Tab-separated table of C-alpha atoms and ligand atoms in Angstrom:
chain	number	residue	atom	x	y	z
O	23	UNK	CA	-5.197	-5.083	44.006
O	24	UNK	CA	-7.785	-6.074	46.821
O	25	UNK	CA	-10.842	-4.927	45.040
O	26	UNK	CA	-14.423	-6.278	45.312
O	27	UNK	CA	-15.372	-8.604	42.522
O	28	UNK	CA	-18.605	-9.587	41.168
O	29	UNK	CA	-19.333	-13.428	40.965
O	30	UNK	CA	-18.578	-14.670	37.518
O	31	UNK	CA	-22.198	-15.487	36.875
O	32	UNK	CA	-23.454	-11.893	37.659
O	33	UNK	CA	-24.800	-9.992	34.711
O	34	UNK	CA	-23.765	-6.276	34.194
O	35	UNK	CA	-26.770	-4.174	34.831
O	36	UNK	CA	-25.839	-2.010	31.729
O	37	UNK	CA	-28.782	-1.922	29.273
O	38	UNK	CA	-27.564	-1.766	25.672
O	39	UNK	CA	-30.980	-2.008	24.078
O	40	UNK	CA	-31.845	1.526	25.476
O	41	UNK	CA	-28.951	2.920	23.339
O	42	UNK	CA	-29.213	1.397	19.958
O	43	UNK	CA	-29.477	3.947	17.182
O	44	UNK	CA	-31.888	4.272	14.541
O	45	UNK	CA	-30.833	3.050	11.014
O	46	UNK	CA	-29.253	5.683	9.055
O	47	UNK	CA	-28.031	6.333	5.463
O	48	UNK	CA	-25.959	8.834	3.444
O	49	UNK	CA	-27.403	10.328	0.210
O	50	UNK	CA	-24.593	11.415	-1.994
O	51	UNK	CA	-24.631	13.479	-5.172
O	52	UNK	CA	-21.610	12.317	-6.976
O	53	UNK	CA	-19.167	14.913	-8.544
O	54	UNK	CA	-18.919	12.963	-11.815
O	55	UNK	CA	-15.198	12.832	-11.701
O	56	UNK	CA	-14.962	16.688	-10.943
O	57	UNK	CA	-12.040	17.527	-8.737
O	58	UNK	CA	-13.516	20.537	-6.968
O	59	UNK	CA	-13.686	20.018	-3.137
O	60	UNK	CA	-11.685	22.645	-1.480
O	61	UNK	CA	-10.799	23.716	2.008
O	62	UNK	CA	-9.393	22.055	5.337
O	63	UNK	CA	-10.033	18.936	7.080
O	64	UNK	CA	-8.611	18.736	10.560
O	65	UNK	CA	-7.685	15.150	11.765
O	66	UNK	CA	-8.839	13.849	15.021
O	67	UNK	CA	-7.035	11.665	17.570
O	68	UNK	CA	-6.523	7.937	16.494
O	69	UNK	CA	-9.461	5.656	17.551
O	70	UNK	CA	-7.028	2.729	17.808
O	71	UNK	CA	-4.846	4.538	20.001
O	72	UNK	CA	-7.768	5.967	22.114
O	73	UNK	CA	-9.391	2.560	22.730
O	74	UNK	CA	-6.377	0.837	24.324
O	75	UNK	CA	-5.560	3.947	26.259
O	76	UNK	CA	-9.300	3.992	27.664
O	77	UNK	CA	-8.866	0.339	28.552
O	78	UNK	CA	-5.446	0.993	30.185
O	79	UNK	CA	-7.145	3.629	32.518
O	80	UNK	CA	-8.010	0.635	34.721
O	81	UNK	CA	-4.119	0.374	35.514
O	82	UNK	CA	-4.204	3.771	37.437
O	83	UNK	CA	-4.464	4.668	40.994
O	84	UNK	CA	-7.287	7.592	40.519
O	85	UNK	CA	-8.995	9.377	37.739
O	86	UNK	CA	-7.050	9.602	34.281
O	87	UNK	CA	-7.529	12.203	31.555
O	88	UNK	CA	-7.320	11.243	27.973
O	89	UNK	CA	-7.266	14.152	25.466
O	90	UNK	CA	-7.761	14.400	21.703
O	91	UNK	CA	-10.321	11.555	21.768
O	92	UNK	CA	-12.415	11.250	18.582
O	93	UNK	CA	-16.265	11.191	18.877
O	94	UNK	CA	-16.792	7.904	17.223
O	95	UNK	CA	-19.121	4.960	18.265
O	96	UNK	CA	-16.337	2.612	19.244
O	97	UNK	CA	-15.250	5.222	21.777
O	98	UNK	CA	-19.017	5.325	23.103
O	99	UNK	CA	-18.965	1.447	23.182
O	100	UNK	CA	-15.772	1.471	25.179
O	101	UNK	CA	-17.016	4.054	27.585
O	102	UNK	CA	-20.020	2.060	28.057
O	103	UNK	CA	-18.066	-1.105	28.799
O	104	UNK	CA	-16.074	0.631	31.281
O	105	UNK	CA	-19.148	2.191	33.004
O	106	UNK	CA	-20.550	-1.331	33.290
O	107	UNK	CA	-17.413	-2.438	34.934
O	108	UNK	CA	-17.746	0.128	37.650
O	109	UNK	CA	-15.412	2.828	36.384
O	110	UNK	CA	-16.811	6.550	36.423
O	111	UNK	CA	-16.518	7.880	32.871
O	112	UNK	CA	-16.896	11.611	31.872
O	113	UNK	CA	-16.871	12.770	28.301
O	114	UNK	CA	-16.935	16.039	27.040
O	115	UNK	CA	-15.981	17.030	23.514
O	116	UNK	CA	-12.709	15.430	22.860
O	117	UNK	CA	-11.829	14.743	26.426
O	118	UNK	CA	-12.537	11.790	28.582
O	119	UNK	CA	-11.805	11.525	32.507
O	120	UNK	CA	-11.892	7.742	33.805
O	121	UNK	CA	-11.890	7.100	37.097
O	122	UNK	CA	-11.324	3.344	37.670
O	123	UNK	CA	-11.296	3.442	41.601
O	124	UNK	CA	-14.485	1.645	42.047
O	125	UNK	CA	-14.087	-1.053	39.378
O	126	UNK	CA	-16.142	-3.919	40.799
O	127	UNK	CA	-17.261	-6.043	37.897
O	128	UNK	CA	-14.867	-8.234	35.697
O	129	UNK	CA	-17.648	-9.424	33.314
O	130	UNK	CA	-17.332	-7.771	29.955
O	131	UNK	CA	-21.125	-7.274	28.775
O	132	UNK	CA	-21.874	-9.558	25.939
O	133	UNK	CA	-23.909	-7.186	23.959
O	134	UNK	CA	-21.309	-4.298	24.134
O	135	UNK	CA	-18.459	-6.885	23.434
O	136	UNK	CA	-20.350	-8.052	20.334
O	137	UNK	CA	-20.087	-4.459	18.968
O	138	UNK	CA	-16.266	-4.242	18.599
O	139	UNK	CA	-13.491	-6.689	18.676
O	140	UNK	CA	-11.245	-4.263	20.505
O	141	UNK	CA	-13.352	-4.968	23.620
O	142	UNK	CA	-10.777	-7.871	24.048
O	143	UNK	CA	-8.171	-5.262	25.075
O	144	UNK	CA	-9.971	-4.839	28.348
O	145	UNK	CA	-9.213	-8.375	29.413
O	146	UNK	CA	-5.467	-7.374	30.025
O	147	UNK	CA	-6.046	-4.529	32.620
O	148	UNK	CA	-8.866	-6.229	34.209
O	149	UNK	CA	-6.603	-9.439	34.866
O	150	UNK	CA	-3.770	-7.203	35.974
O	151	UNK	CA	-5.895	-5.185	38.413
O	152	UNK	CA	-8.715	-7.397	39.510
O	153	UNK	CA	-7.078	-10.803	38.604
O	154	UNK	CA	-9.830	-12.029	36.669
O	155	UNK	CA	-11.888	-11.341	33.533
O	156	UNK	CA	-14.900	-12.907	31.739
O	157	UNK	CA	-15.826	-12.158	28.158
O	158	UNK	CA	-17.806	-13.363	25.267
O	159	UNK	CA	-16.138	-14.175	21.793
O	160	UNK	CA	-15.683	-10.521	20.739
O	161	UNK	CA	-17.488	-9.188	17.742
O	162	UNK	CA	-16.389	-6.294	15.501
O	163	UNK	CA	-15.800	-5.699	11.709
O	164	UNK	CA	-16.608	-8.541	9.352
O	165	UNK	CA	-13.286	-8.607	7.764
O	166	UNK	CA	-12.256	-12.115	8.368
O	167	UNK	CA	-11.688	-14.739	10.739
O	168	UNK	CA	-10.368	-12.912	14.032
O	169	UNK	CA	-9.028	-15.388	16.470
O	170	UNK	CA	-7.667	-14.587	19.837
O	171	UNK	CA	-5.514	-17.458	20.584
O	172	UNK	CA	-2.276	-15.168	20.969
O	173	UNK	CA	-4.088	-13.459	23.919
O	174	UNK	CA	-5.134	-16.669	25.627
O	175	UNK	CA	-1.745	-18.450	25.294
O	176	UNK	CA	0.193	-15.459	26.686
O	177	UNK	CA	-2.326	-15.341	29.745
O	178	UNK	CA	-1.476	-18.991	30.317
O	179	UNK	CA	2.031	-18.213	29.994
O	180	UNK	CA	1.638	-15.616	32.686
O	181	UNK	CA	0.227	-18.174	34.893
O	182	UNK	CA	-3.508	-17.657	34.233
O	183	UNK	CA	-6.083	-20.535	33.828
O	184	UNK	CA	-8.373	-19.952	30.993
O	185	UNK	CA	-11.753	-21.837	30.685
O	186	UNK	CA	-14.503	-21.517	28.177
O	187	UNK	CA	-18.050	-22.593	29.715
O	188	UNK	CA	-20.991	-21.927	27.615
O	189	UNK	CA	-18.868	-19.876	24.926
O	190	UNK	CA	-17.743	-17.382	27.517
O	191	UNK	CA	-14.045	-16.972	28.161
O	192	UNK	CA	-13.236	-17.009	32.017
O	193	UNK	CA	-9.816	-16.268	32.900
O	194	UNK	CA	-8.318	-16.219	36.476
O	195	UNK	CA	-4.830	-14.911	37.289
O	196	UNK	CA	-2.834	-17.062	39.592
O	197	UNK	CA	-2.778	-16.164	43.356
O	198	UNK	CA	-0.750	-12.889	43.772
O	199	UNK	CA	-1.507	-11.768	40.177
O	200	UNK	CA	0.059	-12.363	36.832
O	201	UNK	CA	3.543	-13.394	36.678
O	202	UNK	CA	6.213	-12.000	34.230
O	203	UNK	CA	7.006	-14.451	31.204
O	204	UNK	CA	8.717	-14.492	27.896
O	205	UNK	CA	6.012	-14.592	25.221
O	206	UNK	CA	6.630	-14.912	21.321
O	207	UNK	CA	3.783	-13.815	19.218
O	208	UNK	CA	3.254	-16.372	16.390
O	209	UNK	CA	2.012	-13.392	14.397
O	210	UNK	CA	2.265	-9.489	14.839
O	211	UNK	CA	-0.996	-8.515	16.402
O	212	UNK	CA	-1.783	-4.824	17.267
O	213	UNK	CA	-4.139	-5.509	19.963
O	214	UNK	CA	-2.304	-8.500	21.146
O	215	UNK	CA	0.762	-6.447	21.799
O	216	UNK	CA	-1.259	-3.694	23.400
O	217	UNK	CA	-3.170	-6.167	25.859
O	218	UNK	CA	-0.219	-8.022	26.808
O	219	UNK	CA	1.927	-4.960	27.407
O	220	UNK	CA	-0.937	-3.443	29.577
O	221	UNK	CA	-1.282	-6.700	31.561
O	222	UNK	CA	2.748	-7.056	32.050
O	223	UNK	CA	2.844	-3.487	33.560
O	224	UNK	CA	1.271	-4.640	36.907
O	225	UNK	CA	2.692	-8.193	36.906
O	226	UNK	CA	5.391	-9.470	39.149
O	227	UNK	CA	8.807	-9.818	37.515
O	228	UNK	CA	9.811	-9.267	33.866
O	229	UNK	CA	7.831	-9.814	30.711
O	230	UNK	CA	9.559	-9.993	27.377
O	231	UNK	CA	7.243	-9.820	24.463
O	232	UNK	CA	8.731	-10.813	21.083
O	233	UNK	CA	7.615	-10.522	17.583
O	234	UNK	CA	5.384	-7.423	18.558
O	235	UNK	CA	3.572	-5.178	16.262
O	236	UNK	CA	5.292	-1.757	16.151
O	237	UNK	CA	2.281	0.465	15.081
O	238	UNK	CA	2.705	4.063	16.324
O	239	UNK	CA	-0.458	3.738	18.645
O	240	UNK	CA	1.461	1.122	20.503
O	241	UNK	CA	4.471	3.320	20.898
O	242	UNK	CA	2.518	6.246	22.051
O	243	UNK	CA	0.754	4.043	24.644
O	244	UNK	CA	4.124	2.630	25.949
O	245	UNK	CA	5.689	6.268	26.305
O	246	UNK	CA	2.488	7.389	28.301
O	247	UNK	CA	2.915	4.279	30.728
O	248	UNK	CA	6.572	5.121	31.407
O	249	UNK	CA	5.724	8.791	31.943
O	250	UNK	CA	3.313	7.160	34.649
O	251	UNK	CA	5.725	4.995	36.476
O	252	UNK	CA	6.061	1.861	34.039
O	253	UNK	CA	9.242	0.414	33.017
O	254	UNK	CA	8.996	-0.511	29.408
O	255	UNK	CA	12.077	-0.792	27.188
O	256	UNK	CA	12.383	-1.409	23.428
O	257	UNK	CA	9.500	0.885	22.640
O	258	UNK	CA	9.035	1.117	18.930
O	259	UNK	CA	10.874	-2.324	18.294
O	260	UNK	CA	9.286	-5.669	17.904
O	261	UNK	CA	10.905	-6.782	21.430
O	262	UNK	CA	9.162	-5.019	24.353
O	263	UNK	CA	10.762	-5.769	27.862
O	264	UNK	CA	8.394	-4.812	30.790
O	265	UNK	CA	9.562	-4.890	34.426
O	266	UNK	CA	6.235	-5.320	36.143
O	267	UNK	CA	5.305	-3.355	39.207
O	268	UNK	CA	4.019	-6.368	41.100
O	269	UNK	CA	0.497	-4.896	41.548
O	270	UNK	CA	1.537	-1.210	42.201
O	271	UNK	CA	-0.936	0.967	40.225
O	272	UNK	CA	0.380	3.490	37.691
O	273	UNK	CA	0.059	7.037	38.840
O	274	UNK	CA	-1.891	9.462	36.660
O	275	UNK	CA	0.793	12.066	36.520
O	276	UNK	CA	0.210	13.152	32.928
O	277	UNK	CA	-2.791	13.097	30.634
O	278	UNK	CA	-2.888	10.967	27.528
O	279	UNK	CA	-2.670	12.931	24.355
O	280	UNK	CA	-4.016	10.877	21.599
O	281	UNK	CA	-1.894	10.690	18.437
O	282	UNK	CA	-3.345	12.028	15.149
O	283	UNK	CA	-5.340	9.235	13.291
O	284	UNK	CA	-3.128	8.163	10.275
O	285	UNK	CA	-5.944	6.229	8.859
O	286	UNK	CA	-8.317	9.009	9.030
O	287	UNK	CA	-5.749	11.237	7.490
O	288	UNK	CA	-4.819	8.627	4.666
O	289	UNK	CA	-8.507	8.253	3.910
O	290	UNK	CA	-8.946	11.982	3.328
O	291	UNK	CA	-5.594	12.033	1.322
O	292	UNK	CA	-6.888	9.493	-1.099
O	293	UNK	CA	-10.203	11.488	-1.120
O	294	UNK	CA	-8.239	14.620	-1.969
O	295	UNK	CA	-6.539	12.845	-4.796
O	296	UNK	CA	-9.859	11.637	-6.486
O	297	UNK	CA	-12.231	14.785	-5.739
O	298	UNK	CA	-10.265	17.800	-4.596
O	299	UNK	CA	-9.031	20.930	-6.266
O	300	UNK	CA	-7.094	21.808	-3.239
O	301	UNK	CA	-7.411	20.487	0.371
O	302	UNK	CA	-5.259	20.757	3.338
O	303	UNK	CA	-5.328	17.813	5.833
O	304	UNK	CA	-4.362	19.448	9.012
O	305	UNK	CA	-3.063	17.996	12.539
O	306	UNK	CA	-1.894	14.791	11.186
O	307	UNK	CA	1.616	12.924	11.430
O	308	UNK	CA	2.979	12.626	7.946
O	309	UNK	CA	5.948	10.508	9.391
O	310	UNK	CA	3.397	7.817	10.319
O	311	UNK	CA	1.883	7.804	6.770
O	312	UNK	CA	5.057	7.199	4.553
O	313	UNK	CA	3.664	4.222	2.679
O	314	UNK	CA	0.413	5.811	1.500
O	315	UNK	CA	2.185	9.021	0.678
O	316	UNK	CA	4.876	7.467	-1.551
O	317	UNK	CA	2.292	5.240	-3.337
O	318	UNK	CA	0.171	8.121	-4.198
O	319	UNK	CA	2.990	10.438	-5.014
O	320	UNK	CA	4.614	7.772	-7.369
O	321	UNK	CA	1.228	7.493	-9.094
O	322	UNK	CA	1.242	11.135	-9.931
O	323	UNK	CA	-0.814	12.669	-6.978
O	324	UNK	CA	0.615	16.170	-6.027
O	325	UNK	CA	1.039	16.176	-2.246
O	326	UNK	CA	2.857	18.813	-0.387
O	327	UNK	CA	4.162	17.367	2.798
O	328	UNK	CA	4.374	19.651	5.770
O	329	UNK	CA	5.316	19.052	9.433
O	330	UNK	CA	1.858	18.504	10.680
O	331	UNK	CA	-0.161	18.732	7.588
O	332	UNK	CA	-0.563	17.490	3.908
O	333	UNK	CA	-1.877	19.373	1.081
O	334	UNK	CA	-3.256	17.626	-2.227
O	335	UNK	CA	-3.932	19.611	-5.182
O	336	UNK	CA	-5.188	18.633	-8.573
O	337	UNK	CA	-4.108	21.428	-11.284
O	338	UNK	CA	-7.219	22.161	-13.629
O	339	UNK	CA	-5.509	20.534	-16.607
O	340	UNK	CA	-4.868	17.197	-14.874
O	341	UNK	CA	-7.329	14.366	-15.403
O	342	UNK	CA	-8.045	11.119	-13.526
O	343	UNK	CA	-6.218	8.905	-15.948
O	344	UNK	CA	-2.965	10.918	-15.554
O	345	UNK	CA	-2.556	8.724	-12.448
O	346	UNK	CA	-0.407	5.636	-12.839
O	347	UNK	CA	-1.465	2.147	-11.685
O	348	UNK	CA	0.480	0.178	-9.210
O	349	UNK	CA	0.533	-3.124	-7.280
O	350	UNK	CA	0.307	-3.144	-3.499
O	351	UNK	CA	0.324	-5.657	-0.712
O	352	UNK	CA	-0.981	-4.739	2.831
O	353	UNK	CA	1.593	-5.176	5.552
O	354	UNK	CA	2.281	-4.430	9.138
O	355	UNK	CA	3.543	-0.926	10.098
O	356	UNK	CA	5.459	0.708	8.502
O	357	UNK	CA	4.032	-1.002	5.514
O	358	UNK	CA	0.906	-0.191	3.662
O	359	UNK	CA	-1.883	-0.468	6.110
O	360	UNK	CA	-4.757	-2.942	5.702
O	361	UNK	CA	-7.223	-0.163	6.962
O	362	UNK	CA	-6.527	1.910	3.782
O	363	UNK	CA	-6.809	-1.012	1.519
O	364	UNK	CA	-10.340	-0.336	0.556
O	365	UNK	CA	-10.200	3.409	-0.030
O	366	UNK	CA	-7.119	2.807	-2.179
O	367	UNK	CA	-8.979	0.383	-4.296
O	368	UNK	CA	-11.436	3.070	-5.070
O	369	UNK	CA	-8.682	5.086	-6.084
O	370	UNK	CA	-7.096	2.481	-8.263
O	371	UNK	CA	-10.675	2.121	-10.159
O	372	UNK	CA	-9.723	5.592	-11.411
O	373	UNK	CA	-6.175	5.319	-12.701
O	374	UNK	CA	-4.758	4.142	-15.971
O	375	UNK	CA	-3.767	0.549	-16.345
O	376	UNK	CA	-3.950	-2.661	-14.238
O	377	UNK	CA	-3.290	-2.775	-10.378
O	378	UNK	CA	-3.088	-5.857	-8.218
O	379	UNK	CA	-4.000	-5.526	-4.444
O	380	UNK	CA	-2.897	-8.339	-1.977
O	381	UNK	CA	-4.516	-8.406	1.386
O	382	UNK	CA	-2.065	-10.092	3.623
O	383	UNK	CA	-3.644	-9.197	7.062
O	384	UNK	CA	-7.307	-10.099	6.856
O	385	UNK	CA	-8.604	-12.878	4.512
O	386	UNK	CA	-12.261	-11.418	4.325
O	387	UNK	CA	-11.599	-7.682	3.395
O	388	UNK	CA	-12.660	-7.562	-0.202
O	389	UNK	CA	-16.400	-7.996	0.210
O	390	UNK	CA	-17.062	-4.327	-0.477
O	391	UNK	CA	-15.707	-4.761	-4.022
O	392	UNK	CA	-19.189	-5.970	-4.872
O	393	UNK	CA	-20.347	-2.167	-4.320
O	394	UNK	CA	-17.649	-0.744	-6.565
O	395	UNK	CA	-18.509	-3.456	-9.236
O	396	UNK	CA	-22.234	-2.498	-8.954
O	397	UNK	CA	-20.956	1.046	-9.977
O	398	UNK	CA	-18.939	-0.050	-12.947
O	399	UNK	CA	-15.615	-0.859	-11.629
O	400	UNK	CA	-13.637	-3.705	-13.262
O	401	UNK	CA	-12.409	-5.570	-10.296
O	402	UNK	CA	-11.706	-9.465	-10.702
O	403	UNK	CA	-11.012	-11.635	-7.498
O	404	UNK	CA	-7.941	-13.642	-8.419
O	405	UNK	CA	-8.105	-15.573	-5.095
O	406	UNK	CA	-9.462	-14.769	-1.745
O	407	UNK	CA	-6.633	-12.486	-0.940
O	408	UNK	CA	-5.913	-10.886	-4.241
O	409	UNK	CA	-7.831	-8.736	-6.523
O	410	UNK	CA	-7.005	-7.190	-10.141
O	411	UNK	CA	-8.378	-3.608	-10.974
O	412	UNK	CA	-8.511	-2.435	-14.413
O	413	UNK	CA	-8.740	1.365	-14.786
O	414	UNK	CA	-9.926	3.752	-15.210
O	415	UNK	CA	-13.615	3.063	-15.273
O	416	UNK	CA	-16.318	5.877	-14.881
O	417	UNK	CA	-18.580	5.085	-11.801
O	418	UNK	CA	-22.039	5.118	-13.092
O	419	UNK	CA	-25.577	5.734	-11.581
O	420	UNK	CA	-27.416	2.712	-10.132
O	421	UNK	CA	-30.926	1.435	-11.268
O	422	UNK	CA	-33.810	3.044	-9.346
O	423	UNK	CA	-34.098	1.466	-5.944
O	424	UNK	CA	-30.562	-0.093	-5.827
O	425	UNK	CA	-28.265	1.091	-2.905
O	426	UNK	CA	-24.676	0.829	-1.714
O	427	UNK	CA	-23.676	-0.796	1.480
O	428	UNK	CA	-20.995	-0.139	4.056
O	429	UNK	CA	-19.487	-3.463	4.964
O	430	UNK	CA	-17.146	-2.185	7.478
O	431	UNK	CA	-15.546	1.059	8.841
O	432	UNK	CA	-13.083	1.596	6.047
O	433	UNK	CA	-14.955	-0.096	3.376
O	434	UNK	CA	-17.954	2.199	4.254
O	435	UNK	CA	-15.352	5.015	3.682
O	436	UNK	CA	-14.409	3.446	0.362
O	437	UNK	CA	-17.977	3.328	-0.879
O	438	UNK	CA	-18.759	6.973	0.222
O	439	UNK	CA	-15.674	7.923	-1.742
O	440	UNK	CA	-16.824	6.147	-4.852
O	441	UNK	CA	-20.148	7.719	-4.580
O	442	UNK	CA	-18.619	11.040	-4.450
O	443	UNK	CA	-16.411	10.151	-7.654
O	444	UNK	CA	-19.517	8.665	-9.374
O	445	UNK	CA	-22.102	10.306	-11.663
O	446	UNK	CA	-25.406	9.909	-9.978
O	447	UNK	CA	-27.217	10.052	-6.599
O	448	UNK	CA	-26.478	7.354	-4.398
O	449	UNK	CA	-27.716	6.074	-1.046
O	450	UNK	CA	-25.302	4.321	1.344
O	451	UNK	CA	-26.784	2.154	3.838
O	452	UNK	CA	-25.100	0.918	7.275
O	453	UNK	CA	-23.794	4.294	8.062
O	454	UNK	CA	-23.429	3.055	11.774
O	455	UNK	CA	-20.355	1.059	10.646
O	456	UNK	CA	-18.748	4.245	9.224
O	457	UNK	CA	-19.529	5.982	12.482
O	458	UNK	CA	-17.482	3.583	14.409
O	459	UNK	CA	-14.362	5.052	12.982
O	460	UNK	CA	-14.998	8.473	11.169
O	461	UNK	CA	-16.455	11.422	13.311
O	462	UNK	CA	-19.013	13.339	11.608
O	463	UNK	CA	-18.029	12.234	8.092
O	464	UNK	CA	-20.889	14.243	6.373
O	465	UNK	CA	-20.280	17.372	8.104
O	466	UNK	CA	-16.588	17.397	7.225
O	467	UNK	CA	-17.321	16.516	3.596
O	468	UNK	CA	-19.958	19.281	3.364
O	469	UNK	CA	-17.314	21.652	4.654
O	470	UNK	CA	-15.228	21.197	1.705
O	471	UNK	CA	-18.016	21.250	-0.825
O	472	UNK	CA	-19.368	17.706	-1.085
O	473	UNK	CA	-23.037	17.146	-1.369
O	474	UNK	CA	-23.799	14.626	1.254
O	475	UNK	CA	-26.630	14.463	3.759
O	476	UNK	CA	-27.415	11.852	6.561
O	477	UNK	CA	-31.087	10.493	6.684
O	478	UNK	CA	-32.724	8.470	9.274
O	479	UNK	CA	-34.473	5.539	7.531
X	528	EPU	N1	-4.712	-12.789	14.887
X	528	EPU	C1	-4.649	-14.125	15.176
X	528	EPU	N2	-4.630	-14.479	16.407
X	528	EPU	C2	-4.774	-13.624	17.531
X	528	EPU	C3	-4.648	-12.223	17.122
X	528	EPU	C4	-4.672	-11.875	15.807
X	528	EPU	O1	-4.708	-15.007	14.134
X	528	EPU	O2	-4.917	-13.985	18.655
X	528	EPU	C5	-4.702	-12.459	13.398
X	528	EPU	C6	-5.684	-11.565	12.857
X	528	EPU	O3	-6.900	-12.458	12.673
X	528	EPU	C7	-5.224	-10.999	11.680
X	528	EPU	C8	-3.784	-10.520	12.143
X	528	EPU	O4	-3.400	-11.475	13.223
X	528	EPU	O5	-5.117	-11.742	10.738
X	528	EPU	C9	-3.621	-9.116	12.562
X	528	EPU	O6	-4.547	-8.905	13.480
X	528	EPU	P1	-4.362	-7.723	14.512
X	528	EPU	O7	-4.391	-8.495	15.926
X	528	EPU	O8	-3.174	-7.026	14.357
X	528	EPU	O9	-5.695	-6.897	14.506
X	528	EPU	P2	-6.572	-6.132	15.448
X	528	EPU	O10	-5.442	-5.784	16.776
X	528	EPU	O11	-7.634	-6.923	15.838
X	528	EPU	C10	-6.038	-3.736	14.933
X	528	EPU	C11	-6.889	-2.584	14.369
X	528	EPU	C12	-7.548	-2.853	13.082
X	528	EPU	C13	-6.491	-2.947	12.030
X	528	EPU	C14	-5.729	-4.010	12.592
X	528	EPU	C15	-4.334	-4.200	11.702
X	528	EPU	C16	-7.688	-1.657	16.624
X	528	EPU	C17	-8.767	-1.473	17.594
X	528	EPU	N3	-7.943	-2.377	15.466
X	528	EPU	O12	-6.864	-4.882	14.849
X	528	EPU	O13	-8.268	-1.669	12.824
X	528	EPU	O14	-7.067	-3.384	10.879
X	528	EPU	O15	-5.100	-3.858	13.798
X	528	EPU	O16	-3.665	-3.218	11.491
X	528	EPU	O17	-6.440	-1.216	16.809
X	528	EPU	C18	-10.122	-0.304	11.843
X	528	EPU	O18	-9.728	0.749	12.652
X	528	EPU	O19	-11.005	-0.397	11.077
X	528	EPU	C19	-9.625	-1.666	12.061
X	528	EPU	C20	-10.042	-2.931	11.690
């Protein structure tokens, strides 16, 4: 716990501008409703499990190995933040080794934090290990107002002092480190649960976290911590009890193996329903995907569920309008995930009848529907959280010069999917947003027969 700490006002030496990527687009030739993609798609490790696991490396006494890490831009950003804090990060293929031994900086770089909201997770392990953390209001996807008061309230309950001079949060743990506390989250927050669980692992005394999120990513993280010396009970439930180690670091006895990305797998499942003759989605975890599998099957999509794979087929005589419409409301796990809401709306533009989609998690997550409407989809906003989709509508060619935009990671996938279904040649801009969550999307789609190309603008 006695680590060198830079003064709060010192700036990290990390230069983000050197690494900014050129603007890129996808050029997609639509299939005009044909369902002819064929082959296999192998699912990567979940970015939303890998990100907190990378942050949690700060809790360890020596280098930590993380396996099955996707090569997405959010992983790159987190690697860069960890490096800027003084950790040694070595990335090769889908493996990362992080050595937190020489972490000396507790200021999360402003430019890097603006790239992704999940940067806020790093405050938990920094506070736990170095007893202070400073960070700007985090950026990330523009999917609604994303406050962090649940994190700040919880840190205060653990004895920390939170200040916000000049728009930067500065958090100082009490002398002797964070203290165990009973914390009730006012709402279920995935990153909030992960961050406070991480912080509590090294705290002194017992922490009880109530009304926790129960996403599989949290469960896998907690199980790994326990294998490395933590004492967490209630794993997989909404109440987690953590017996803090009083500052004793975790031992890197076992690597972290990232669980399959259920959102990536669900995205390809929806794509299969709309565009594939026969695709197999390999290395996924169907048990984590029950809500999307049930909805699609009930709508008429042919899905074979295996142990670690899913197969989607469209028999030659079936047509788009043989799928039935349905209503859906996004929900915390195991309900229907908000991260599949936008790809599912693309699906619903192609089914027979009216569907209503209610977004209960993020209030700003329908902006992308503008893109689908440009292509001819019949979507009406009933209120900021609810839309009505009338289907099926053919997705048409856009006028010369008109482009499609990826509004966030998942909306980007939804728009790519619409372009694949559509009748025309489309340009999808802001591909860097898609790259935050989907590794090499164009290569994987090309491998199953899609006509998609990445171009640098
Ligand atoms: N919230 C607050 N205050 C807080 C924290 C959260 O009001 O202090 C609200 C949020 O504004 C939102 C709700 O609580 O309305 C749930 O947000 P949550 O904190 O669970 O979201 P998150 O942890 O920031 C993670 C995923 C998101 C995913 C959501 C919901 C990561 C890195 N991100 O975000 O993933 O949409 O949970 O499942 O795990 C994505 O991958 O594209 C993505 C956006």
